[in-house]
Coordinates of C-alpha atoms in Angstrom, one line a residue:
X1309 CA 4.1 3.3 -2.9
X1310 CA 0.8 2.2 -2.5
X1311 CA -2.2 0.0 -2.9
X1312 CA -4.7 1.2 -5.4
X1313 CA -8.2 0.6 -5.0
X1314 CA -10.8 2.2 -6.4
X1315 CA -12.2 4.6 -3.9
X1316 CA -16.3 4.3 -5.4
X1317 CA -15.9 0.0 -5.5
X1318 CA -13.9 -0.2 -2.1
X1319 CA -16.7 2.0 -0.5
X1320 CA -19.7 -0.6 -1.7
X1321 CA -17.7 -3.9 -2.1
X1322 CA -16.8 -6.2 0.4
X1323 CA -14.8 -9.1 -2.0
X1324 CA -11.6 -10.1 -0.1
X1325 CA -8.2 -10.8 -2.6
X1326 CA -5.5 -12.6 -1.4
X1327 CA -2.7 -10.8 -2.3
X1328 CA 0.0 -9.2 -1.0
X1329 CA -1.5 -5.3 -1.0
X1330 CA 0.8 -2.7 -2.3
X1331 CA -0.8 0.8 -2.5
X1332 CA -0.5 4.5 -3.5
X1333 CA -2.2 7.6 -2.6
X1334 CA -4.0 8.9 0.6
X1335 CA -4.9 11.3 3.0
X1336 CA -4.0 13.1 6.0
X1337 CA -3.3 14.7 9.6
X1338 CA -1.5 17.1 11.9
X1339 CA 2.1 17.9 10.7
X1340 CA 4.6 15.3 12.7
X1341 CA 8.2 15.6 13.9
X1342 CA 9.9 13.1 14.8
X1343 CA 10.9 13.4 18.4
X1344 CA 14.7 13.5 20.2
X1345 CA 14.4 10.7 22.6
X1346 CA 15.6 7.5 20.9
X1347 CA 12.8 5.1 22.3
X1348 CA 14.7 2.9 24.9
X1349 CA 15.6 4.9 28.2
X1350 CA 13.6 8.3 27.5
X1351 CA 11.9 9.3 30.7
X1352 CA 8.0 8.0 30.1
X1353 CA 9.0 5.2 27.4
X1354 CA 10.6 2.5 29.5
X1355 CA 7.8 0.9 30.3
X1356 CA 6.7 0.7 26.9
X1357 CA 10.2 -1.1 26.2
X1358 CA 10.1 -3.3 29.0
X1359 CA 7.3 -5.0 28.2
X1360 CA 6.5 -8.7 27.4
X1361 CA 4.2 -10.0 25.0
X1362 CA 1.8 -12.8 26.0
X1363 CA 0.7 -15.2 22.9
X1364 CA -2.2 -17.6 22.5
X1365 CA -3.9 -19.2 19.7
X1366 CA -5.5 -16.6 17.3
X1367 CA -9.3 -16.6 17.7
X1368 CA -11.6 -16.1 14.7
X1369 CA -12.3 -18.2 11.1
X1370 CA -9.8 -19.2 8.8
X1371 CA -7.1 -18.5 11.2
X1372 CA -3.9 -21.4 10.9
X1373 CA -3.5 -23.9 13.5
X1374 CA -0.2 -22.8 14.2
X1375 CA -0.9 -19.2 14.3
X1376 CA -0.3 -17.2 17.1
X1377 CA -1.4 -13.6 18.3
X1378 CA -1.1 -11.1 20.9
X1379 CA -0.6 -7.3 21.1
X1380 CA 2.0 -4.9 22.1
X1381 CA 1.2 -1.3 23.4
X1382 CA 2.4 2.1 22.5
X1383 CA 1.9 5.3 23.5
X1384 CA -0.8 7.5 21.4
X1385 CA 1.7 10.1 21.4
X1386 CA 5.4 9.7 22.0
X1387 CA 6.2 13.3 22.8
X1388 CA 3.6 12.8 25.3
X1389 CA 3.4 9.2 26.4
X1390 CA 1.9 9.9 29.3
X1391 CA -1.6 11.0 27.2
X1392 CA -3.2 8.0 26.2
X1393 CA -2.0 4.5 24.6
X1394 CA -3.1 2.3 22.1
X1395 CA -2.7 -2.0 21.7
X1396 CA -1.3 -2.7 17.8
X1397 CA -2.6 -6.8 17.1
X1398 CA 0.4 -8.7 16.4
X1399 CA 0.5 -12.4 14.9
X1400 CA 3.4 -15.3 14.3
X1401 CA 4.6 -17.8 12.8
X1402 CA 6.8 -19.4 15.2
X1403 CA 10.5 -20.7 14.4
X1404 CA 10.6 -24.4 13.7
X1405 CA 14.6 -24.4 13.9
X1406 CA 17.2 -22.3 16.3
X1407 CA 16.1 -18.9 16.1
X1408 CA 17.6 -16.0 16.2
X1409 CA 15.0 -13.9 17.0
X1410 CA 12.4 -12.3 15.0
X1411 CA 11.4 -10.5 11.4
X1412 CA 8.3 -8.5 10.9
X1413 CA 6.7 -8.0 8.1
X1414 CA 4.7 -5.2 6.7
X1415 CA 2.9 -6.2 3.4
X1416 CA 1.9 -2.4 2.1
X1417 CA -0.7 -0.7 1.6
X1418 CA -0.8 2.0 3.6
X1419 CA -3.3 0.3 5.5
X1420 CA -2.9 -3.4 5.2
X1421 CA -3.7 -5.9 8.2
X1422 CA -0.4 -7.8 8.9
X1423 CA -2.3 -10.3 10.6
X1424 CA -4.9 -11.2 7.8
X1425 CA -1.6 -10.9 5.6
X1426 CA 0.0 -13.6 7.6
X1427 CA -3.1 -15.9 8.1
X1428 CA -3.4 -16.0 4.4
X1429 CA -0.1 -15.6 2.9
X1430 CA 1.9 -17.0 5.8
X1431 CA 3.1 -20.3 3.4
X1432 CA 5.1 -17.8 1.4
X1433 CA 7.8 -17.1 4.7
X1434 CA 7.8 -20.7 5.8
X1435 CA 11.5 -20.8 4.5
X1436 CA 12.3 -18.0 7.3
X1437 CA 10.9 -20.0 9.7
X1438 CA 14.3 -21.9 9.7
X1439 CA 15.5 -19.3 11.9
X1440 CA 13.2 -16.9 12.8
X1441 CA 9.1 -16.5 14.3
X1442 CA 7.8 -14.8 11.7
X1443 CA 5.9 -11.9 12.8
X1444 CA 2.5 -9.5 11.4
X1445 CA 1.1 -6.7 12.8
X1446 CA -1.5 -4.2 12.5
X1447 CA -0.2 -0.9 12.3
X1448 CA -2.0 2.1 14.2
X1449 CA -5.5 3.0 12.5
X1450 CA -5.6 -0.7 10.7
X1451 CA -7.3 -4.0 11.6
X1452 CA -7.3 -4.2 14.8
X1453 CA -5.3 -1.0 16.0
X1454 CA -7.6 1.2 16.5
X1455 CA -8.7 1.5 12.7
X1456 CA -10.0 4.4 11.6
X1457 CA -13.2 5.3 8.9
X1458 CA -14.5 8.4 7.4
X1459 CA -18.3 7.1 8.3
X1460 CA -20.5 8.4 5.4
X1461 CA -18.1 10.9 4.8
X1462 CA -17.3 7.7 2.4
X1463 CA -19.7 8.5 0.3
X1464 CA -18.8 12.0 -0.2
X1465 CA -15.6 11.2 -1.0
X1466 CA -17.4 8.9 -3.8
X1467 CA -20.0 11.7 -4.9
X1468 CA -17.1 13.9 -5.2
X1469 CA -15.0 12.1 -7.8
X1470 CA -17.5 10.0 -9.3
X1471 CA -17.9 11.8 -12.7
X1472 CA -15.4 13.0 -15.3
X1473 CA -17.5 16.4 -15.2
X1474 CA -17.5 16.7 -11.2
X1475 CA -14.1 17.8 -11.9
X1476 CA -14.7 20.3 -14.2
X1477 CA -16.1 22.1 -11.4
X1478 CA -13.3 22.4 -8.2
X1479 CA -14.9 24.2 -6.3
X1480 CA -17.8 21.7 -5.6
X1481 CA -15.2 18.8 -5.4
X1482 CA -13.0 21.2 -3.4
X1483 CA -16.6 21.9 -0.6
X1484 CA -17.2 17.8 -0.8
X1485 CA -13.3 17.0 0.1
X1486 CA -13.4 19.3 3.0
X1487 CA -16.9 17.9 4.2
X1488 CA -15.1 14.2 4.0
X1489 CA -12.3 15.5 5.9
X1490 CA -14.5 16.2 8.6
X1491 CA -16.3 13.4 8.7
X1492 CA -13.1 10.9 8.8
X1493 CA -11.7 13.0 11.6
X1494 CA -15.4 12.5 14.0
X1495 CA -15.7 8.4 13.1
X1496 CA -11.6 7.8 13.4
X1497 CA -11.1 8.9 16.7
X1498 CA -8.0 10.0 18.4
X1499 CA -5.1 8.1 16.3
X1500 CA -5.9 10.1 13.3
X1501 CA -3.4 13.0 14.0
X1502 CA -1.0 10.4 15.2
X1503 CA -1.3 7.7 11.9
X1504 CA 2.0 8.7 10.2
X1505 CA 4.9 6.8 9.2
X1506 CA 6.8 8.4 11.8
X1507 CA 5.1 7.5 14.6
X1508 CA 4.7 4.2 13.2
X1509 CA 8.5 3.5 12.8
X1510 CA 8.5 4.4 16.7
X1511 CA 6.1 1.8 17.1
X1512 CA 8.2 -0.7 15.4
X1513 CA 10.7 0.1 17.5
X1514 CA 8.7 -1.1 20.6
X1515 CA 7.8 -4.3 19.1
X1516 CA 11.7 -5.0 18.5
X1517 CA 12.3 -4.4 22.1
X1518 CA 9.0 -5.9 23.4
X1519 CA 10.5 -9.4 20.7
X1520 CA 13.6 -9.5 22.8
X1521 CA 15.4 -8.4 19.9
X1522 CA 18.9 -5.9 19.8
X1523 CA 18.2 -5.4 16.4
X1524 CA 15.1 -5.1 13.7
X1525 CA 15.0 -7.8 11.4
X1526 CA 12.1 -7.1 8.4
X1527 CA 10.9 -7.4 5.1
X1528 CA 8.6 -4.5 3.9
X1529 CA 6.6 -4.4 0.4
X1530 CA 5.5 -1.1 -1.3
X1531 CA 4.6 1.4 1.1
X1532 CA 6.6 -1.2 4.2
X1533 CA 9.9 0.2 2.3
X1534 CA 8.5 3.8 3.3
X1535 CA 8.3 2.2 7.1
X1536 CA 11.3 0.7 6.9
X1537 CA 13.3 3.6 5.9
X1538 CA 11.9 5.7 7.7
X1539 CA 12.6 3.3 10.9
X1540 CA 16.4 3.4 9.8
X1541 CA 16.6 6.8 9.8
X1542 CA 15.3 6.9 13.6
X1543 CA 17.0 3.8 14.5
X1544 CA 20.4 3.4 12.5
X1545 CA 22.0 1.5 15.0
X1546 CA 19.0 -0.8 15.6
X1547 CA 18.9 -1.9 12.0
X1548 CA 19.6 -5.4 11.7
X1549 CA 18.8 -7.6 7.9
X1550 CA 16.6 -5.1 6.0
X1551 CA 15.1 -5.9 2.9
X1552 CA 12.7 -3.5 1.3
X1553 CA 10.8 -5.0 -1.9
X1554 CA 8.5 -2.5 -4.0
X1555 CA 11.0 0.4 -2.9
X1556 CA 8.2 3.7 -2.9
X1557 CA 9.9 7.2 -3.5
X1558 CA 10.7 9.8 -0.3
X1559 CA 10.6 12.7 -1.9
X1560 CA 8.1 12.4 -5.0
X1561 CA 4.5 14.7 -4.2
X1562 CA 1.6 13.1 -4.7
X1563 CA 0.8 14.6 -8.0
X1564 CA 3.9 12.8 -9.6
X1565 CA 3.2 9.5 -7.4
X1566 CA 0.2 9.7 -9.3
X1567 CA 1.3 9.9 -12.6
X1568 CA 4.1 7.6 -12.2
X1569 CA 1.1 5.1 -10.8
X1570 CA -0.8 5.9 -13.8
X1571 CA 2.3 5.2 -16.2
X1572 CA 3.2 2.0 -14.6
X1573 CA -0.4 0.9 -14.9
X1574 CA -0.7 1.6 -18.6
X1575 CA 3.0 -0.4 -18.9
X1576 CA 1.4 -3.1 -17.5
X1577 CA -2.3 -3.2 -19.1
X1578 CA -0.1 -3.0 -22.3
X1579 CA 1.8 -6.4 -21.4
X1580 CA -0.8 -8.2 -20.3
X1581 CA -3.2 -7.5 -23.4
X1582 CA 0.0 -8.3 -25.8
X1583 CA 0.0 -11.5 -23.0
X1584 CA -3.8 -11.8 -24.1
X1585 CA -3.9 -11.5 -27.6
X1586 CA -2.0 -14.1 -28.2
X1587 CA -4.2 -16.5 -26.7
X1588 CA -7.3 -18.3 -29.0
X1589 CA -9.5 -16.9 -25.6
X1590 CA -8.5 -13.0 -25.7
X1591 CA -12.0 -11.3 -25.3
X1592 CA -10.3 -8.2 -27.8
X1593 CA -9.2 -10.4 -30.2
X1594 CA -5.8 -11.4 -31.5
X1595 CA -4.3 -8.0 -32.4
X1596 CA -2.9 -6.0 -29.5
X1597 CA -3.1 -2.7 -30.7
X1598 CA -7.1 -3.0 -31.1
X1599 CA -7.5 -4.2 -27.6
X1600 CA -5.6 -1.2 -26.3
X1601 CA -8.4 1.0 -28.5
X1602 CA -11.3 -1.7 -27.1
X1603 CA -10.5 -1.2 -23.7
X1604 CA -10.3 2.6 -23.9
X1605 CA -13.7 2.3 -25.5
X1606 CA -15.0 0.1 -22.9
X1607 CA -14.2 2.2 -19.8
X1608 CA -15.9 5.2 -21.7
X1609 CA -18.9 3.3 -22.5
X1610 CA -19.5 2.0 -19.0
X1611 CA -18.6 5.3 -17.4
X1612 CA -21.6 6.7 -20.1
X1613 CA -24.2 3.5 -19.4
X1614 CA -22.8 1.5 -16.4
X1615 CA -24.4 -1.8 -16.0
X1616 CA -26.4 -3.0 -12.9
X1617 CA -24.7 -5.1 -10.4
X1618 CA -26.1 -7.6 -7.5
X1619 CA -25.1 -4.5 -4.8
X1620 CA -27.7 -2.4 -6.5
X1621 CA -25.8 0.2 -7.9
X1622 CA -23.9 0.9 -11.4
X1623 CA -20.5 -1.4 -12.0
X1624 CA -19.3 2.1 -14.5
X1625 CA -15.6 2.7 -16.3
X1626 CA -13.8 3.8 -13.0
X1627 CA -15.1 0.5 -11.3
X1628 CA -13.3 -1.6 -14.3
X1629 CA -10.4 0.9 -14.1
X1630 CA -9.7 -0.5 -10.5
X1631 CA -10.7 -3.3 -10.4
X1632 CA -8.2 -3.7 -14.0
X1633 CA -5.4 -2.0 -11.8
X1634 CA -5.6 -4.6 -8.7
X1635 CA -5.4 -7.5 -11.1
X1636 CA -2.2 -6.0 -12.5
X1637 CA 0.0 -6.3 -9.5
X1638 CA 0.2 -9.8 -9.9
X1639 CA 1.3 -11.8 -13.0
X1640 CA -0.4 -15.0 -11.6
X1641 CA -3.9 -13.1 -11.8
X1642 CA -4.0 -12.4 -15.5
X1643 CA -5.5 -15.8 -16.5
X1644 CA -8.2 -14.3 -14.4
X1645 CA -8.5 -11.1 -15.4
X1646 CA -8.4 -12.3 -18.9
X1647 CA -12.1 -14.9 -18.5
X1648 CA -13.4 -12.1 -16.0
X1649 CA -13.2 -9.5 -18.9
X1650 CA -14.3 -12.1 -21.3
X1651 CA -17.6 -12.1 -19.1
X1652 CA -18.1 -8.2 -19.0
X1653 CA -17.6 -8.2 -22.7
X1654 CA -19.3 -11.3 -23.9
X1655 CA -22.2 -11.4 -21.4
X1656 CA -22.2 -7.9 -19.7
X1657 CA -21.5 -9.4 -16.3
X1658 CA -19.1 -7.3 -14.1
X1659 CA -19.3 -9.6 -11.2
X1660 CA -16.1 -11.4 -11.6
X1661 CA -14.3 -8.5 -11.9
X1662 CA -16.4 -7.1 -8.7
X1663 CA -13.9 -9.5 -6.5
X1664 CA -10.8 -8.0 -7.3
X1665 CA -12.1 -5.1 -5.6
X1666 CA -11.8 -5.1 -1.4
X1667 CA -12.7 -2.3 0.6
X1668 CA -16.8 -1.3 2.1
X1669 CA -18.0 1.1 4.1
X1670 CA -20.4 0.9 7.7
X1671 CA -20.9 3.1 10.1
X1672 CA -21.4 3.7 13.5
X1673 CA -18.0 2.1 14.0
X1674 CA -18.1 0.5 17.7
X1675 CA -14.6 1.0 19.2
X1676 CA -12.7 -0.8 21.6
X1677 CA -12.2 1.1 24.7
X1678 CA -8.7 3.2 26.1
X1679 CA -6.9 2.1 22.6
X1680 CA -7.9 -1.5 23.2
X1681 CA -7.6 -4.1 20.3
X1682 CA -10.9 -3.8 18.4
X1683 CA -12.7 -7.2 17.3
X1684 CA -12.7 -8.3 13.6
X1685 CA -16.7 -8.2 13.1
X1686 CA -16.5 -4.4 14.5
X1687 CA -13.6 -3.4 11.9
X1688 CA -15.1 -0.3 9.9
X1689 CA -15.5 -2.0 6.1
X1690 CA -14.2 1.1 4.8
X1691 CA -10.4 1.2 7.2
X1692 CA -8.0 0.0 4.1
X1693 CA -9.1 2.9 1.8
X1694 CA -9.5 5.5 4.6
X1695 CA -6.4 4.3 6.5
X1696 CA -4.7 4.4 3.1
X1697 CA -5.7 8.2 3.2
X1698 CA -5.2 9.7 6.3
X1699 CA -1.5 7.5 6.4
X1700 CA -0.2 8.9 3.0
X1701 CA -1.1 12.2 3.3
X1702 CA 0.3 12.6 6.9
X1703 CA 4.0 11.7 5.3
X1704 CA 3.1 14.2 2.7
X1705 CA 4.0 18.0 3.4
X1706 CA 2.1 19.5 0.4
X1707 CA -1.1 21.3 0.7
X1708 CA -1.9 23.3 -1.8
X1709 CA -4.5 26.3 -1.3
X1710 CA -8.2 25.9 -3.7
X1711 CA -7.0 28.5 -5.4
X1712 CA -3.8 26.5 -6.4
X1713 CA -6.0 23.3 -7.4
X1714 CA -8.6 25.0 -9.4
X1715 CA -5.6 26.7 -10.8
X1716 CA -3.4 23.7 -12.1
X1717 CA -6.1 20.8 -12.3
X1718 CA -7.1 21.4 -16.3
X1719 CA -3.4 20.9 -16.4
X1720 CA -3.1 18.2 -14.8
X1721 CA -6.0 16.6 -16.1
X1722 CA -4.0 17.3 -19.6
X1723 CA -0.5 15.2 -18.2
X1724 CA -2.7 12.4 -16.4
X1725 CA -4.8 11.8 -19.6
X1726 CA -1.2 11.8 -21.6
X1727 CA 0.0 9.4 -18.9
X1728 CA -3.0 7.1 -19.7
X1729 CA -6.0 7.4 -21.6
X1730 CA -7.4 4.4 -19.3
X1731 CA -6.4 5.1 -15.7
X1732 CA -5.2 8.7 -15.7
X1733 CA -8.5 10.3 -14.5
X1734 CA -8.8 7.3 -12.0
X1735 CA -5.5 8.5 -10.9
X1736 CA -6.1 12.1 -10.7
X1737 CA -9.1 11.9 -8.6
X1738 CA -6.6 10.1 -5.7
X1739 CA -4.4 13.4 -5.7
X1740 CA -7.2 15.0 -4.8
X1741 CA -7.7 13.4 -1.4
X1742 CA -5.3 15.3 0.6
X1743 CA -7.6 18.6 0.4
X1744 CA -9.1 19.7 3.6
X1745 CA -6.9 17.5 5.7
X1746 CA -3.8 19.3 8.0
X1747 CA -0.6 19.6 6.3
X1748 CA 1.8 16.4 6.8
X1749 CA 5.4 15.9 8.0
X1750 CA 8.2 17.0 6.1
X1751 CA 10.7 14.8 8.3
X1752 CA 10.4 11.8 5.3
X1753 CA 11.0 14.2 2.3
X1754 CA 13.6 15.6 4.4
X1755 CA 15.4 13.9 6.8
X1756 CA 15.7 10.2 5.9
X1757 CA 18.8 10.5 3.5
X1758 CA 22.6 9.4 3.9
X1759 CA 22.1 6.3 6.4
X1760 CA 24.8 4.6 8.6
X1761 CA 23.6 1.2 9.1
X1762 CA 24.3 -2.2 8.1
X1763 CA 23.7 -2.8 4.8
X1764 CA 20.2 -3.5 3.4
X1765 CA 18.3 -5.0 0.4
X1766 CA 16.6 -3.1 -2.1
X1767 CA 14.5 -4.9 -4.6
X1768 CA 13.4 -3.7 -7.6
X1769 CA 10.9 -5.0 -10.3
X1770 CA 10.9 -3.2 -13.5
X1771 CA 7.4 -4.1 -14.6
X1772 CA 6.0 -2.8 -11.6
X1773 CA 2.9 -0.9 -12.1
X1774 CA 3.4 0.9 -9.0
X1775 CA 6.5 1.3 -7.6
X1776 CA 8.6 2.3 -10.9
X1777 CA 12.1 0.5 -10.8
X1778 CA 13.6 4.4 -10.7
X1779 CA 12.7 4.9 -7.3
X1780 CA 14.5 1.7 -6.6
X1781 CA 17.5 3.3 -8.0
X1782 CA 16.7 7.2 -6.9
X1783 CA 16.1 5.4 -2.9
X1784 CA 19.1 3.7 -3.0
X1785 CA 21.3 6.4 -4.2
X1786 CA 19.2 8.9 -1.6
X1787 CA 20.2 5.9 1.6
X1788 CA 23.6 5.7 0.3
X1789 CA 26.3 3.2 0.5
X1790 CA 24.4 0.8 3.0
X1791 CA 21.4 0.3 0.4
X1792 CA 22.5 -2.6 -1.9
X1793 CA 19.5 -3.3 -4.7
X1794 CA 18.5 -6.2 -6.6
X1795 CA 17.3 -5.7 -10.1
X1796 CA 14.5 -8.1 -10.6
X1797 CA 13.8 -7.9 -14.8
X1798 CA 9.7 -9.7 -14.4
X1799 CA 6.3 -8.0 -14.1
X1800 CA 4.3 -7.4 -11.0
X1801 CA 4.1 -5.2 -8.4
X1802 CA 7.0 -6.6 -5.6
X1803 CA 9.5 -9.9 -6.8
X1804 CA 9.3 -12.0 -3.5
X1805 CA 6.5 -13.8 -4.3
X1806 CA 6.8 -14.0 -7.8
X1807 CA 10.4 -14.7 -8.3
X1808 CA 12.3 -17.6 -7.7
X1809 CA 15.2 -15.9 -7.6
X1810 CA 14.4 -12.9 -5.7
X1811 CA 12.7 -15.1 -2.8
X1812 CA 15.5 -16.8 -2.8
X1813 CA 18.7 -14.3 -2.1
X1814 CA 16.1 -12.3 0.3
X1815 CA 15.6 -15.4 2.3
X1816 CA 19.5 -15.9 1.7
X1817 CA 20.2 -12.3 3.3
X1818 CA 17.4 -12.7 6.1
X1819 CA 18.8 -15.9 7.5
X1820 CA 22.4 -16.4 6.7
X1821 CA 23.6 -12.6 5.8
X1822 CA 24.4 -13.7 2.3
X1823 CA 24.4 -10.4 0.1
X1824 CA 23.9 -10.1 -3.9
X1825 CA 26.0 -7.8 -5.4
X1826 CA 24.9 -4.6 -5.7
X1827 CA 23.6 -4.4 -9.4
X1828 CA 22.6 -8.2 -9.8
X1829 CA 19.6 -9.0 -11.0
X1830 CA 17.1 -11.5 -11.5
X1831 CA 15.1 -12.8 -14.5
X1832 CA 15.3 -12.0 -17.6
X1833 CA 13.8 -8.5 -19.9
X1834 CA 10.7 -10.4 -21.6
X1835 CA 7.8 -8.0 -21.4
X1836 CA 5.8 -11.1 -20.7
X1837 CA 7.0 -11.4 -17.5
X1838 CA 9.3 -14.5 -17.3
X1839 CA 11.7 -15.2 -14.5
X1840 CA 14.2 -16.7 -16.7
X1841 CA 16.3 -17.4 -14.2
X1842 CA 19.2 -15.2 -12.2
X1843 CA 21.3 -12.5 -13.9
X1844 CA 24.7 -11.2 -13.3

């Protein structure tokens, strides 16, 4: 799955969360197959694999001490390696006992910086530095990997969705999208037709060698379960301790990614204001059923008369919707999203809510040369929502025709408004994005089934707003016998950093191999959220 941000705050806000970034929805590219050659003696790729990787001390502000970088490079196009190569920005955490290599770590998105991931959440793998350097990366078109941007066609993309009655006319929305399209494609550059999964699973592949490693170690959250599948499928006998945490769905289209999105959001909004309401500080009040109705009036009323903001445009109902979604990943944040409300609805001041919110947009983008690493002040403001895009939409093989769309969208509209009254239109517009980009690979829908590899962790969280615990259970039974899964009963989008018990029997696999039975489970089934403690 993925990380959801709203697409109009993310393209005028710059207000940095630290969270691990789980995402859904995107955009696309050229169709990709995945290619015969297996990496590691293809004619073309052996230098690639025979590489070394040269670390130093990572440059920049609030960077650790102890925090190393460096870069590995890859070919722009494996079937062609020959045509053009790109550097991916790698970081690490180095092992402070005897190692036995390395994991990497991809934290979601698509389109999350596994360096900035590291330098701000690296505390939460210090365990597994017992026995392993701890490694982030940047995958191709984010951070420093070449990242790409849609430039003002941003805004397009903004002016396109922005109002509940832009979509009563698709054929205008349908003219903007195709615009955008265009636009992402000039200001991205050449890794744009080469930003899918697939070729990113090669990638990981280089890095493993490029590590010294026989085997890939990793952890993946949200859309990093996508990656990491996908890598297994390429690479069974290179798969070493797995463990994939927010498990995203293989064969779902967009369409039902989004509804399940917009389900698992109004699961959550609906703990968190029973979580709420029983507080003496609930801005709704004390009775849970007339918050849900109070919030469902608020996002009207703001989408109707939004409020003025210190950016100098309107904070309206879809702003609250996402910045209300990114809260909900994360148990731990609804304290805050509880006074932050309280001051939109007390004081009409959106501005706390405002930082839960990432994402920008500048352009010209200034790009590093010959695939080079490009510097952190010269990363586009916009690259997590347009790498988010162009990444989900290259796995995905649908493309319906605008005949199709205008076709099914009152329906649609009908089922995502059923699915939730609050962020079903927020959700609907994201389905959208695909139009006008080239049709995606169908290797992931279907090819990555029926593995034979070492066994592998699947976590699962069954208040997660994004990734529903069903595709945990529908991914496993789609791997087969290798994929084991943990069934973590707690709230939040991912367990690892919000359960005891899940950190701990991942770290317990990672470094000593120890497997849960398949089935076990952690926590308990409050609705609240509680970890109360392991399971069967």
């Amino acid at each position: 799955m993925q990380v959801r941000l709203s697409i109009r705050s993310s393209l005028r806000r710059c207000a940095v969360i630290g969270a691990l970034v789980p995402a859904l929805l995107g955009a696309g590219l050229p169709a990709v197959a995945a290619d015969d050659g297996d990496g590691e003696g293809t004619p073309g790729l052996s230098r690639f694999y025979d590489q070394t990787i040269g670390w130093s001390a990572c440059k920049g502000l609030d960077m650790p001490d102890d925090l190393q970088c460096g870069k590995v490079t890859v070919p722009l196009d494996y079937g062609r390696p020959d045509a053009g190569t790109l550097d991916l920005a790698l970081a690490r955490h180095r092992a402070t006992g005897d190692s036995r290599g390395s994991v990497l770590l991809n934290f979601g998105g698509p389109g999350g910086s596994g360096v900035t991931g590291l330098a701000v959440g690296g505390k939460e793998f210090m365990h597994l530095t017992n026995g392993y350097d701890v490694v982030g990366f940047d995958p191709r078109g984010v951070g420093r990997s070449s990242p790409v941007s849609c430039g003002p066609g941003s805004v397009e993309i903004m002016e396109a969705t922005d109002g509940d009655e832009d979509l009563r006319d698709p054929e205008e929305v349908l003219r903007q999208l195709r615009s955008a399209a265009a636009e992402c494609a000039e200001h991205s550059g050449p890794v744009l037709p080469r930003i899918g999964t697939v070729d990113a699973a090669r990638d990981l592949d280089v890095m493993r060698a490029a590590l010294g490693d026989d085997r890939l170690n990793y952890l993946g959250f949200s859309y990093g379960t996508r990656l990491g599948a996908v890598y297994a499928a390429q690479f069974p006998d290179r798969v070493g301790r797995m463990v994939l945490d927010g498990v995203d769905t293989l064969t779902e289209p967009l369409t039902e990614q989004g509804l399940a999105g917009a389900r698992g959001q109004q699961r959550a909004l609906e703990h968190f204001l029973l979580w709420c309401t029983e507080g003496v500080g609930c801005p709704f009040g004390q009775d849970s059923r007339t918050a849900r109705r109070q919030m469902v009036q608020l996002v009207r009323s703001l989408d109707e008369d939004p409020l003025p903001t210190a950016f100098g445009e309107p904070f309206t109902g879809q702003d609250l919707v996402g910045a209300v979604g990114q809260a909900l990943y994360s148990r731990e944040l609804w304290p805050l999203l509880a006074r932050s409300l309280a001051l939109l609805v007390e004081h009409g001041d959106p501005s706390a809510l405002e930082g839960f919110v990432s994402g920008g947009v500048t352009f010209p983008v200034r790009r590093a040369a010959d695939g080079g690493l490009t510097d952190p002040e010269d990363i586009p403001l916009d690259n997590l929502p347009a790498a988010l895009m162009a990444i989900n939409c290259a796995d995905d093989p649908d493309r319906p025709t605008a005949e199709q769309v205008t076709r099914s969208l009152e329906r649609l509209r009908e089922r995502y408004e059923e699915a939730s009254e609050v962020f079903g239109r927020y959700r609907l517009t994201q389905v959208l994005m695909c139009y006008g980009r080239p049709k995606g690979t169908d290797y992931i829908r279907d090819e990555v089934k029926d593995l034979d590899t070492p066994k592998m962790l699947l976590v699962g969280t069954r208040g997660d707003p994004a990734t529903p615990y069903r595709w945990t259970v529908q991914t496993a039974a789609r791997l087969g016998p290798s994929a084991v899964v943990l069934d973590n009963k707690g709230e939040g989008h991912t367990g690892y950093a919000s359960s005891e018990c899940v950190h701990r029997k991942v770290d317990d696999f990672l470094l000593y191999g120890s497997l849960p039975p398949s089935g076990s489970s952690c926590g308990s089934p409050d609705p609240a959220g509680e970890d109360g403690g392991e399971g069967a």
